Each structure stands twice: as C-alpha cells, then as structure tokens.
Short mmCIF file of C-alpha atoms and ligand atoms in Angstrom, two decimals:
data_model
loop_
_atom_site.label_atom_id
_atom_site.label_comp_id
_atom_site.label_asym_id
_atom_site.label_seq_id
_atom_site.Cartn_x
_atom_site.Cartn_y
_atom_site.Cartn_z
CA MET A 1 0.01 -0.01 -0.06
CA ASN A 2 1.08 3.58 -0.71
CA ALA A 3 1.57 5.41 2.49
CA ILE A 4 2.94 8.70 4.06
CA HIS A 5 4.95 8.17 7.20
CA VAL A 6 4.78 11.23 9.71
CA HIS A 7 7.00 11.78 12.68
CA GLY A 8 5.10 14.48 14.53
CA GLY A 9 5.12 16.71 17.47
CA LYS A 10 6.93 19.89 16.10
CA PRO A 11 5.50 23.43 14.96
CA LEU A 12 5.85 24.38 11.49
CA HIS A 13 8.52 26.85 10.17
CA GLY A 14 9.47 27.53 6.56
CA GLU A 15 8.26 28.67 3.12
CA VAL A 16 6.40 26.89 0.70
CA LYS A 17 5.37 28.14 -2.93
CA ILE A 18 1.59 27.35 -3.84
CA GLN A 19 1.07 25.04 -6.72
CA GLY A 20 -1.32 25.68 -9.72
CA SER A 21 -4.87 25.07 -9.08
CA LYS A 22 -6.38 21.73 -9.56
CA ASN A 23 -9.91 22.59 -9.75
CA ALA A 24 -8.92 25.45 -12.32
CA ALA A 25 -6.69 23.44 -14.53
CA LEU A 26 -9.03 20.65 -15.15
CA PRO A 27 -12.00 22.53 -16.87
CA ILE A 28 -9.52 24.70 -18.71
CA LEU A 29 -7.90 21.58 -20.20
CA ALA A 30 -11.36 20.05 -21.11
CA ALA A 31 -12.04 23.50 -22.66
CA THR A 32 -9.01 23.22 -24.96
CA ILE A 33 -11.23 20.58 -26.88
CA LEU A 34 -13.21 23.52 -28.56
CA ILE A 35 -10.33 24.86 -29.90
CA LYS A 36 -9.31 23.81 -33.28
CA GLY A 37 -5.41 24.79 -32.73
CA THR A 38 -2.56 24.45 -30.20
CA CYS A 39 -3.09 26.07 -26.60
CA ILE A 40 -0.42 26.11 -23.89
CA ILE A 41 -1.58 25.79 -20.44
CA LYS A 42 0.89 26.98 -17.99
CA ASN A 43 1.36 26.36 -14.27
CA CYS A 44 -0.54 23.19 -14.43
CA PRO A 45 -0.07 21.12 -11.17
CA HIS A 46 1.69 17.69 -11.41
CA ILE A 47 -1.28 15.62 -9.78
CA SER A 48 -2.94 12.52 -10.75
CA ASP A 49 -6.19 14.04 -11.81
CA VAL A 50 -4.40 16.17 -14.30
CA GLU A 51 -2.88 13.20 -15.88
CA CYS A 52 -6.14 11.55 -15.91
CA MET A 53 -7.63 14.60 -17.81
CA ILE A 54 -4.56 14.34 -20.41
CA LYS A 55 -5.41 10.61 -20.93
CA LEU A 56 -8.96 11.53 -21.67
CA LEU A 57 -7.83 14.47 -24.03
CA ARG A 58 -5.44 11.75 -25.83
CA CYS A 59 -8.30 9.33 -26.21
CA VAL A 60 -10.63 11.82 -28.23
CA GLY A 61 -7.61 12.42 -30.60
CA CYS A 62 -5.82 15.40 -28.95
CA THR A 63 -1.94 15.59 -28.87
CA VAL A 64 -0.97 16.48 -25.44
CA LEU A 65 2.64 17.23 -24.31
CA TRP A 66 3.80 17.89 -20.74
CA ASP A 67 6.82 20.38 -20.46
CA GLY A 68 7.58 21.27 -16.71
CA ASN A 69 4.38 22.57 -15.48
CA ASP A 70 3.10 23.79 -19.02
CA ILE A 71 0.84 21.53 -21.01
CA VAL A 72 0.59 21.72 -24.72
CA VAL A 73 -2.66 20.70 -26.33
CA ASP A 74 -3.33 20.18 -29.89
CA ALA A 75 -6.97 19.70 -30.77
CA ILE A 76 -6.98 20.23 -34.25
CA SER A 77 -8.75 17.07 -35.16
CA LEU A 78 -10.76 14.64 -33.01
CA ARG A 79 -11.43 11.17 -33.70
CA GLU A 80 -13.46 9.65 -30.79
CA ASN A 81 -16.72 10.74 -28.99
CA ARG A 82 -16.91 7.74 -26.52
CA LEU A 83 -14.79 8.25 -23.33
CA PRO A 84 -13.14 5.07 -21.76
CA ARG A 85 -14.80 3.91 -18.57
CA GLU A 86 -11.44 3.68 -16.78
CA TYR A 87 -10.61 7.24 -16.78
CA VAL A 88 -14.38 8.60 -16.33
CA THR A 89 -15.10 6.73 -13.37
CA GLY A 90 -11.62 7.51 -11.86
CA MET A 91 -12.40 11.35 -11.60
CA ARG A 92 -15.33 13.51 -11.13
CA SER A 93 -13.91 16.23 -13.36
CA SER A 94 -14.34 13.86 -16.32
CA VAL A 95 -17.92 14.90 -16.49
CA MET A 96 -16.24 18.22 -17.96
CA MET A 97 -15.58 16.44 -21.25
CA MET A 98 -19.60 16.57 -21.62
CA GLY A 99 -20.08 20.11 -22.29
CA ALA A 100 -16.86 20.20 -24.13
CA LEU A 101 -17.48 17.33 -26.55
CA LEU A 102 -20.94 18.36 -27.03
CA GLY A 103 -19.73 21.89 -28.00
CA ARG A 104 -17.01 20.65 -30.47
CA SER A 105 -18.34 17.32 -31.87
CA LYS A 106 -22.12 17.47 -30.99
CA GLU A 107 -22.01 14.04 -29.60
CA VAL A 108 -20.42 12.27 -26.41
CA SER A 109 -20.85 9.05 -24.63
CA LEU A 110 -19.45 8.48 -21.20
CA ASP A 111 -19.84 6.42 -18.03
CA TYR A 112 -21.21 8.17 -14.76
CA PRO A 113 -18.21 9.93 -13.52
CA GLY A 114 -16.32 8.90 -10.13
CA GLY A 115 -14.42 10.81 -7.79
CA CYS A 116 -13.79 11.02 -3.98
CA ILE A 117 -16.81 9.43 -1.76
CA ILE A 118 -17.62 12.60 0.05
CA GLY A 119 -21.30 12.23 -0.44
CA GLU A 120 -23.99 11.75 -3.41
CA ARG A 121 -22.63 13.45 -6.44
CA PRO A 122 -25.42 13.13 -9.09
CA ILE A 123 -25.30 15.01 -12.47
CA ASP A 124 -28.83 15.81 -12.80
CA ILE A 125 -28.34 19.65 -12.90
CA HIS A 126 -25.60 19.16 -15.53
CA ILE A 127 -27.87 17.15 -17.55
CA GLU A 128 -31.22 19.16 -17.25
CA ALA A 129 -29.11 22.33 -18.13
CA LEU A 130 -27.68 20.89 -21.38
CA GLU A 131 -30.99 19.22 -22.45
CA CYS A 132 -32.52 23.09 -22.26
CA MET A 133 -29.86 23.79 -24.75
CA GLY A 134 -31.13 21.08 -27.25
CA ALA A 135 -28.88 18.21 -26.18
CA ARG A 136 -30.84 14.89 -26.32
CA ILE A 137 -29.44 12.84 -23.51
CA GLU A 138 -30.19 9.03 -23.04
CA ARG A 139 -29.60 7.96 -19.50
CA LYS A 140 -28.38 4.15 -19.25
CA GLU A 141 -27.70 2.27 -16.19
CA ASN A 142 -24.08 3.04 -16.35
CA GLY A 143 -23.76 6.02 -18.20
CA LEU A 144 -25.21 8.32 -21.00
CA THR A 145 -25.10 9.36 -24.59
CA ALA A 146 -25.60 12.90 -25.29
CA GLY A 147 -26.16 14.29 -28.82
CA ALA A 148 -27.18 17.63 -30.45
CA GLN A 149 -27.73 18.72 -33.99
CA SER A 150 -27.10 22.20 -32.76
CA LEU A 151 -26.74 23.62 -29.26
CA LYS A 152 -29.05 26.66 -28.79
CA GLY A 153 -28.35 29.32 -26.34
CA CYS A 154 -31.35 30.02 -23.89
CA PRO A 155 -32.02 31.12 -20.23
CA ILE A 156 -31.07 28.41 -17.67
CA LYS A 157 -31.67 28.90 -14.03
CA LEU A 158 -29.92 26.21 -12.00
CA ARG A 159 -31.57 24.75 -8.92
CA PHE A 160 -28.34 24.99 -6.99
CA PRO A 161 -25.05 26.78 -7.99
CA SER A 162 -23.24 23.75 -8.89
CA VAL A 163 -19.68 24.43 -9.70
CA GLY A 164 -19.51 21.45 -12.24
CA ALA A 165 -22.88 22.03 -13.87
CA THR A 166 -21.96 25.87 -14.39
CA GLU A 167 -18.71 24.63 -16.08
CA ASN A 168 -20.43 22.26 -18.57
CA VAL A 169 -23.01 24.88 -19.34
CA ILE A 170 -20.15 27.50 -20.03
CA LEU A 171 -18.29 25.00 -22.27
CA ALA A 172 -21.35 24.01 -24.21
CA ALA A 173 -22.70 27.78 -24.45
CA VAL A 174 -19.61 29.38 -25.81
CA THR A 175 -19.86 28.05 -29.40
CA ALA A 176 -23.58 27.41 -29.36
CA GLN A 177 -26.03 29.29 -31.44
CA GLY A 178 -27.36 32.45 -29.61
CA VAL A 179 -27.30 33.75 -26.30
CA THR A 180 -27.36 31.84 -23.10
CA ILE A 181 -28.32 33.63 -19.85
CA LEU A 182 -27.21 31.36 -16.79
CA ASP A 183 -28.71 32.31 -13.53
CA ASN A 184 -27.88 31.08 -10.20
CA CYS A 185 -24.64 29.91 -11.38
CA ALA A 186 -21.45 28.97 -9.42
CA LYS A 187 -19.14 32.04 -8.92
CA GLU A 188 -16.21 29.91 -7.59
CA PRO A 189 -12.68 31.38 -8.78
CA GLU A 190 -12.36 28.52 -10.91
CA ILE A 191 -15.29 29.47 -12.71
CA ILE A 192 -13.70 32.87 -13.07
CA SER A 193 -10.45 31.35 -14.53
CA LEU A 194 -12.54 29.05 -17.13
CA CYS A 195 -14.21 32.28 -18.36
CA ARG A 196 -11.04 34.19 -18.45
CA PHE A 197 -9.42 31.43 -20.39
CA LEU A 198 -12.20 31.32 -22.83
CA GLN A 199 -12.59 35.10 -23.21
CA LYS A 200 -8.68 34.94 -24.19
CA ALA A 201 -9.71 32.58 -26.84
CA GLY A 202 -12.41 34.90 -28.19
CA ALA A 203 -15.52 33.71 -26.07
CA LYS A 204 -18.09 36.53 -25.49
CA ILE A 205 -19.01 36.14 -21.59
CA SER A 206 -20.15 38.79 -19.53
CA GLY A 207 -21.07 38.71 -15.74
CA ILE A 208 -18.12 36.95 -14.68
CA GLY A 209 -17.71 36.55 -11.10
CA SER A 210 -21.57 36.91 -10.48
CA ARG A 211 -24.57 34.63 -10.18
CA ARG A 212 -25.64 35.55 -13.78
CA LEU A 213 -23.38 34.67 -16.80
CA ILE A 214 -24.32 35.88 -20.35
CA ILE A 215 -22.56 33.89 -22.80
CA GLU A 216 -23.00 34.96 -26.53
CA GLY A 217 -22.13 31.97 -28.74
CA ILE A 218 -19.45 32.54 -31.45
CA LYS A 219 -18.50 30.25 -34.52
CA GLU A 220 -14.83 29.36 -33.58
CA LEU A 221 -12.38 30.06 -30.72
CA ASN A 222 -8.69 30.69 -31.08
CA PRO A 223 -5.59 29.17 -29.61
CA VAL A 224 -4.35 30.67 -26.68
CA ILE A 225 -1.63 30.83 -23.81
CA TYR A 226 -3.03 30.78 -20.48
CA THR A 227 -1.43 30.76 -16.88
CA VAL A 228 -3.47 28.67 -14.37
CA GLU A 229 -4.08 30.50 -11.05
CA ALA A 230 -2.79 29.27 -7.87
CA ASP A 231 -4.84 26.78 -5.72
CA ARG A 232 -6.59 28.29 -2.92
CA ILE A 233 -7.28 25.03 -1.60
CA VAL A 234 -3.78 24.02 -1.31
CA ALA A 235 -2.79 27.34 0.11
CA GLY A 236 -5.70 27.00 2.70
CA THR A 237 -4.45 23.70 3.83
CA TYR A 238 -1.02 24.93 4.57
CA LEU A 239 -2.30 28.11 6.25
CA LEU A 240 -4.53 25.86 8.35
CA SER A 241 -1.83 23.37 8.96
CA VAL A 242 0.19 26.26 10.80
CA MET A 243 -2.79 27.22 12.56
CA ALA A 244 -3.09 23.59 13.94
CA ALA A 245 0.52 22.96 14.39
CA GLY A 246 1.74 26.43 15.59
CA GLY A 247 4.78 28.17 14.09
CA LYS A 248 5.26 30.56 11.13
CA ALA A 249 5.26 30.02 7.62
CA CYS A 250 5.56 32.13 4.37
CA LEU A 251 3.23 30.82 1.57
CA THR A 252 4.22 32.28 -1.85
CA HIS A 253 2.13 32.71 -4.92
CA VAL A 254 -1.25 32.71 -2.72
CA PRO A 255 -4.35 33.86 -4.57
CA VAL A 256 -5.29 36.02 -1.44
CA GLU A 257 -8.08 37.65 -3.19
CA TYR A 258 -9.98 34.45 -3.04
CA MET A 259 -9.03 33.55 0.56
CA GLU A 260 -10.80 36.26 2.53
CA CYS A 261 -13.04 34.02 4.30
CA VAL A 262 -10.16 31.38 5.37
CA MET A 263 -8.07 34.31 6.47
CA GLN A 264 -10.79 35.53 8.55
CA THR A 265 -11.39 32.21 10.15
CA ALA A 266 -7.75 31.75 10.96
CA GLN A 267 -7.74 35.28 12.24
CA LEU A 268 -10.71 34.11 14.63
CA MET A 269 -8.65 31.07 15.94
CA GLY A 270 -5.90 33.51 16.84
CA GLY A 271 -3.67 33.37 13.96
CA ASP A 272 -1.64 36.33 12.94
CA ILE A 273 -2.09 36.78 9.12
CA GLN A 274 -0.02 39.20 7.14
CA VAL A 275 -0.53 39.57 3.46
CA ASP A 276 2.02 41.42 1.06
CA GLY A 277 0.92 40.96 -2.71
CA ASN A 278 0.51 37.48 -3.09
CA LEU A 279 2.93 36.55 -0.11
CA LEU A 280 0.89 35.37 2.92
CA THR A 281 2.65 34.75 6.23
CA VAL A 282 0.77 33.13 8.93
CA ILE A 283 1.82 33.00 12.56
CA ARG A 284 0.28 31.10 15.50
CA GLU A 285 1.94 31.52 18.83
CA GLY A 286 -0.61 31.66 21.43
CA LYS A 287 -3.45 29.42 22.14
CA LEU A 288 -5.73 28.21 19.38
CA LYS A 289 -9.23 29.53 19.77
CA PRO A 290 -12.43 27.32 19.12
CA LEU A 291 -15.10 28.14 16.57
CA PRO A 292 -18.66 28.11 18.22
CA TYR A 293 -20.27 27.83 14.91
CA LEU A 294 -18.82 27.56 11.21
CA LYS A 295 -20.56 26.13 8.32
CA THR A 296 -19.16 25.54 4.97
CA GLU A 297 -20.78 27.22 1.91
CA VAL A 298 -20.73 27.94 -1.67
CA TYR A 299 -17.82 30.68 -2.49
CA PRO A 300 -17.22 33.29 -0.94
CA GLY A 301 -18.13 31.23 2.10
CA PHE A 302 -15.98 28.57 3.92
CA PRO A 303 -15.01 25.98 1.32
CA THR A 304 -16.11 22.50 1.93
CA ASP A 305 -12.74 21.23 0.57
CA LEU A 306 -11.00 22.65 3.71
CA GLN A 307 -13.42 21.24 6.29
CA SER A 308 -11.38 18.22 7.08
CA VAL A 309 -8.00 20.23 7.72
CA LEU A 310 -10.24 22.42 10.03
CA LEU A 311 -11.44 19.55 12.20
CA VAL A 312 -7.73 18.67 12.81
CA ALA A 313 -7.01 22.22 14.00
CA LEU A 314 -10.25 22.45 15.96
CA SER A 315 -9.48 19.20 17.74
CA LEU A 316 -6.56 21.01 19.24
CA ALA A 317 -8.25 24.32 19.94
CA ASP A 318 -9.05 25.52 23.50
CA GLY A 319 -12.74 24.56 23.87
CA GLU A 320 -15.72 23.41 21.84
CA SER A 321 -16.47 23.92 18.18
CA LEU A 322 -19.29 23.25 15.60
CA VAL A 323 -18.94 22.90 12.24
CA LYS A 324 -21.81 22.45 9.74
CA GLU A 325 -21.22 20.62 6.36
CA THR A 326 -23.67 22.12 3.80
CA ILE A 327 -22.36 21.09 0.51
CA PHE A 328 -21.72 17.34 0.61
CA ASN A 329 -23.84 14.89 2.65
CA ASN A 330 -20.91 12.42 3.58
CA ARG A 331 -17.85 14.55 4.21
CA PHE A 332 -17.13 13.78 7.87
CA ARG A 333 -15.72 10.28 7.08
CA MET A 334 -12.26 11.06 8.16
CA ALA A 335 -13.37 12.12 11.66
CA GLN A 336 -13.46 8.49 12.59
CA GLU A 337 -9.78 8.00 11.75
CA LEU A 338 -9.02 11.56 13.46
CA ASN A 339 -10.91 9.91 16.63
CA ARG A 340 -8.67 6.97 16.43
CA MET A 341 -5.80 9.27 16.77
CA GLY A 342 -7.28 11.06 20.05
CA SER A 343 -9.63 13.67 18.75
CA ASP A 344 -13.23 13.78 20.06
CA ILE A 345 -15.50 14.68 17.42
CA THR A 346 -19.28 13.52 17.46
CA VAL A 347 -20.91 13.64 14.16
CA CYS A 348 -24.63 14.04 13.91
CA GLY A 349 -25.97 14.20 10.33
CA GLN A 350 -24.37 17.38 8.72
CA ASP A 351 -23.09 18.37 12.18
CA ALA A 352 -19.61 17.74 13.79
CA ASN A 353 -19.07 18.74 17.40
CA ILE A 354 -15.39 18.62 18.24
CA ARG A 355 -14.17 19.01 21.67
CA GLY A 356 -10.92 20.56 21.85
CA ASN A 357 -7.61 20.31 23.88
CA ARG A 358 -7.02 17.06 22.74
CA THR A 359 -3.66 15.35 22.35
CA LEU A 360 -3.29 13.59 19.16
CA ILE A 361 -1.28 10.17 19.21
CA GLY A 362 0.26 8.63 16.06
CA ARG A 363 -1.49 5.63 14.49
CA SER A 364 -1.90 3.89 11.17
CA VAL A 365 -5.06 5.64 9.55
CA VAL A 366 -6.39 5.42 6.16
CA ALA A 367 -7.50 8.16 3.82
CA GLU A 368 -10.57 7.69 2.07
CA ASP A 369 -10.61 10.83 0.00
CA LEU A 370 -8.32 13.60 -1.21
CA ARG A 371 -8.71 16.21 1.38
CA GLY A 372 -9.28 13.76 4.29
CA GLY A 373 -6.00 12.40 3.40
CA ALA A 374 -4.16 15.84 3.48
CA ALA A 375 -6.04 16.35 7.10
CA LEU A 376 -4.86 13.14 8.32
CA THR A 377 -1.26 14.01 7.32
CA LEU A 378 -1.59 17.31 9.07
CA ALA A 379 -3.06 15.16 12.21
CA GLY A 380 0.18 13.14 12.08
CA ILE A 381 2.29 16.47 11.95
CA CYS A 382 0.56 17.40 15.26
CA ALA A 383 0.75 14.29 16.90
CA GLN A 384 3.12 12.40 19.10
CA GLY A 385 5.07 9.64 17.58
CA ASP A 386 4.62 8.05 14.17
CA THR A 387 1.65 8.18 11.91
CA PHE A 388 1.13 6.21 8.66
CA VAL A 389 -1.59 7.67 6.19
CA ASN A 390 -2.52 4.87 3.89
CA ASN A 391 -3.97 5.27 0.39
CA TYR A 392 -1.46 8.00 -0.45
CA GLN A 393 -3.18 7.68 -4.19
CA TYR A 394 -6.15 9.90 -2.82
CA ILE A 395 -3.82 12.66 -1.81
CA GLU A 396 -1.65 12.83 -5.13
CA ARG A 397 -4.95 13.39 -6.94
CA GLY A 398 -4.65 17.03 -5.71
CA TYR A 399 -1.30 17.72 -4.17
CA GLU A 400 1.77 17.63 -6.29
CA ASP A 401 3.97 16.66 -3.39
CA ILE A 402 2.56 17.04 0.05
CA CYS A 403 5.56 15.59 1.59
CA ARG A 404 7.94 17.87 0.03
CA ASP A 405 5.78 20.96 1.09
CA PHE A 406 5.49 19.92 4.67
CA ARG A 407 9.16 19.14 4.86
CA LEU A 408 9.73 22.56 3.60
CA LEU A 409 7.61 23.78 6.58
CA GLY A 410 10.31 21.84 8.83
CA ALA A 411 8.06 18.52 9.27
CA ASP A 412 9.29 15.16 9.31
CA VAL A 413 6.95 13.49 6.56
CA ARG A 414 8.07 11.02 3.87
CA ARG A 415 6.50 8.53 1.26
CA ARG A 416 6.71 4.93 2.30
CA CYS A 417 5.71 2.08 0.20
CA GLU A 418 6.10 -1.65 1.45
CA GLU A 419 7.78 -1.05 4.60
CA THR A 420 4.39 0.94 5.81
CA GLU A 421 2.23 -2.08 5.23
CA ILE A 422 4.43 -4.05 7.26
CA ALA A 423 4.62 -1.47 9.98
CA SER A 424 0.75 -1.03 10.08
CA LYS A 425 0.21 -4.71 10.16
CA LYS A 426 2.75 -4.91 13.02
CA GLU A 427 0.62 -2.21 14.75
CA GLU A 428 -2.45 -3.96 14.40
CA THR A 429 -1.07 -7.27 16.17
CA GLU A 430 0.27 -5.18 19.04
C1 LIG B 1 -16.50 21.09 -7.29
C2 LIG B 1 -15.13 20.87 -6.77
C3 LIG B 1 -14.92 20.19 -5.63
C4 LIG B 1 -15.49 21.07 -4.41
C5 LIG B 1 -17.00 21.26 -4.98
C6 LIG B 1 -17.76 22.32 -4.11
C7 LIG B 1 -13.88 20.49 -8.98
C8 LIG B 1 -13.14 19.35 -9.93
N1 LIG B 1 -14.38 20.01 -7.75
O1 LIG B 1 -17.21 19.84 -7.22
O2 LIG B 1 -13.59 20.19 -5.06
O3 LIG B 1 -15.58 20.54 -3.47
O4 LIG B 1 -16.95 21.90 -6.27
O5 LIG B 1 -17.21 23.71 -4.06
O6 LIG B 1 -13.99 21.49 -9.20
N2 LIG B 1 -25.11 18.47 -7.10
C9 LIG B 1 -26.36 17.94 -7.64
N3 LIG B 1 -26.73 17.65 -8.76
C10 LIG B 1 -25.74 18.02 -9.53
C11 LIG B 1 -24.52 18.46 -9.41
C12 LIG B 1 -24.30 18.62 -8.04
O7 LIG B 1 -27.06 17.53 -6.77
O8 LIG B 1 -26.01 17.72 -10.95
C13 LIG B 1 -25.01 18.54 -5.63
C14 LIG B 1 -23.77 17.76 -5.18
O9 LIG B 1 -24.13 16.32 -4.85
C15 LIG B 1 -23.15 18.36 -4.18
C16 LIG B 1 -23.35 19.88 -4.46
O10 LIG B 1 -24.53 19.92 -5.49
O11 LIG B 1 -24.17 17.98 -2.84
C17 LIG B 1 -22.11 20.65 -5.12
O12 LIG B 1 -21.83 20.17 -6.01
P1 LIG B 1 -20.89 20.69 -7.21
O13 LIG B 1 -20.89 22.33 -6.89
O14 LIG B 1 -21.41 20.60 -8.48
O15 LIG B 1 -19.39 20.24 -6.95
P2 LIG B 1 -18.40 19.42 -8.13
O16 LIG B 1 -18.46 20.45 -9.26
O17 LIG B 1 -18.72 18.09 -8.01
#
C-alpha cells in the first residue's frame, strides 16, 4: 500500500510556493477541446487528476505534451466521442468532457463520473441544463449518451449553484447558437478562471464572477496561452496546518483575493495573518481558539474542501466547536480516523461537534478521500510519535507533493511504500 510516514510533534516553520489550481486546470484542459489549434496551459499542477484529464484528451484525439508545468494541447482534429470507462469513473472532473465534446463534436458518450466518496454526487443539474440547450440525453444504467444537432443558447436557471454544472453549461454555450443567460450559477474562482481562458480565446462572456453569466455563442475560438491561477485550497491547507501545529510560515504565490473567508477564520482562531501582494505569512504562537459555529458554503463562504483540515485544528483548540457541512452529505468520514488518533468529534447528520484540547497520538490511519488524506497527514504532524497515512493515491490526486511541501515547513514527513504495510500490520497485532 502507498502511504505517508509522519513523525510528528513539532511546530511548522518555513516557506512554500503554492502550486497551480487543480479545480481551475481541469475544466480549462477540457475546454481546449473546443479550440481547433494548439493551446499552452501554464502552471498546471503535476497531480494524478491532471494526468487523468490528459489521458481523456488523448483518447478523443488530442496531442498532448507535458513540459515542466506547461501542458501543450493540440485539438486540431478529434476522432472519438466515447470516453473510456476507466478514466471517467476515476475522476469527477471527467464530466467536464460532456459540455466540451458536445460543443465541439455535438456528441458524447460516457459512464457516470467517479471521484472521491464525499457524498452523493449526481449530475442531474448538468443534464437538465444541457437538455435546455437542445441536447438529447439518453440515460442508461451505467452512463449516458448525449447528442445535439445544434446547441442553442437559452435562459437557464440552476436549482443549485453547482460548480461542475456551471462549467458544463459554459463549455456548451460558448460556441452554441445564440445567447445563454445562466442564472444562479456558481461563482467560485475556478469558474472565473475558465471564463478568462475562454475570453482570451475569443468567447463572449459577461457577468464573470457574478450569479448571472451571459454567454453569446460564437463560431470559433482561437488558440491561446493561459496561466492557471494558484490553488486556494492547497494554500488554505498549509495556512490551517500552521494554525493547527503552531509556528510561522510564508506561503508564496497565494491567491489571497480568493481566500478572504479562510484568512478571517484563521484570525478568529487566533492566527496572525499578514499579506503582502501574493505572499501570505501566517503565525500562530498563542492558544488556538475554538469556533462556536462555522458552516461550509459555496464561495465566498468557507470551502467544503478545507473542512477536514479545519477539524484537525479544532481538535487542538481551547474549547468546543461546531462545524456544519452544507455542500456534501458524507464529508465527515475522516473524523472516525481522527478520533482513533485521539480527537473527540461527534458527528450527527451534517453537524460535527469537536471538543478541543486533545492530544493526538500517531496511528496507522486510512485516507478515504483527497482532502481527508491531507487532513490526516496534518494530524500526524500534530501528533506524538509516528503516523502512517495509507491510500496516498487519494492525496496525489490534488497535491503535487504534500511530503515535499510539509518538509519545506520543517515537518518530518516522507513517502513509504511496502515498509508501511508491514509497519501497520505490526501495529494492528500489538
Ligand atoms: C467542485 C469541486 C470540489 C468542491 C465542490 C464544491 C472540482 C473538480 N471539484 O465539485 O472540489 O468540493 O465543487 O465547492 O472543481 N449536485 C447535485 N446535482 C448535480 C450537481 C451537483 O445535486 O447535478 C450537488 C452535489 O451532490 C453536491 C453539491 O451539489 O452536494 C455541490 O456540487 P458541485 O458544486 O457540483 O461540486 P463539484 O463540481 O462536483
């Protein structure tokens, strides 16, 4: 089994450069399909979800090259509309290929997308919106086939501001006939990135960053070079890690304009946050304060993707906290593993009650999703003794090299392969 070995117990001190954003890079890579030419996407993170997207692009006929953190995509001619099961079911963002391929080839066939098990993740909102635009979608037991003689712009109001559904509508609408007015859409920073990329390619989009996007379809998009923004969730992970473990860190290339709520939360917990351009310094020296009530929300609220790392910090805070998860219905799974390390979290439905002042003890734990895995690694850093976080494959879906980054912050964290399996078995028998 693929794992991380952490020897914990020390505060964090150091400097880390924040990688490019996963959730911005993935839809932008899917969007390159709409462009008959060669695009260069810079600052793409080296993570397995990006690798998976590259495989999907190659399967439909694109030529794709990695050069450092740049990805060159040539989508001059496509040959395939059916997406292979193994890649689609391996990653939620494969669903972005639906809007992109419908836009380009007017046809797509795929299995239902996979991804981390953090709750029900239907795609009904995506499907309803694309049907409004004229797509005929045949739902089968394991997947769907979508086709459209032509996609037509129209007014669409999403039932919920789904990030993925908003991205799919944008992808389908930029080259559709007529105007799409998309109401109650998501306005996460990653939507802004996708719109900026498409605008650079010639797309006519207004209302960027608001709950109403107006997209005027055009015939053809032009090849572009685009630099992906830094990852606000990775930056938030390391910021909250310093809050949990104590110490001082400088995070460089931070998208601070998109992190208001996370920075405010850290301040409420007693952190000293200093911002200078894209450099963020976080210092936590005194006691960590609990949060009487925090709920995860759509942007600009507190991101659900940082809820797991927050639970680790709150387990060490000086008092009791309550966290409500409002986005996904099964996102407290890692609390069970964290409790095995000594935290005291009671989950009741969508609420987690966290009693603080806990001492965490190193254990062999199992990550069950990407952000939960990062949180367990942080728990190991805050714990006494040795922690083995198994299922590293989840963590590498979103973090380029979490061990390298935590080592730059002074932690004793490294990748382990077979030895860990032996170590965890030994621990179980003891
Ligand atoms: C994206 C992010 C993910 C983040 C999430 C919320 C990517 C690759 N992933 O996921 O990291 O946690 O936004 O900020 O960008 N829903 C439906 N029907 C649908 C679509 C969504 O009921 O058709 C529900 C989901 O089950 C979930 C909620 O809406 O409860 C949010 O989902 P959505 O905003 O679509 O998140 P993702 O795009 O999957």
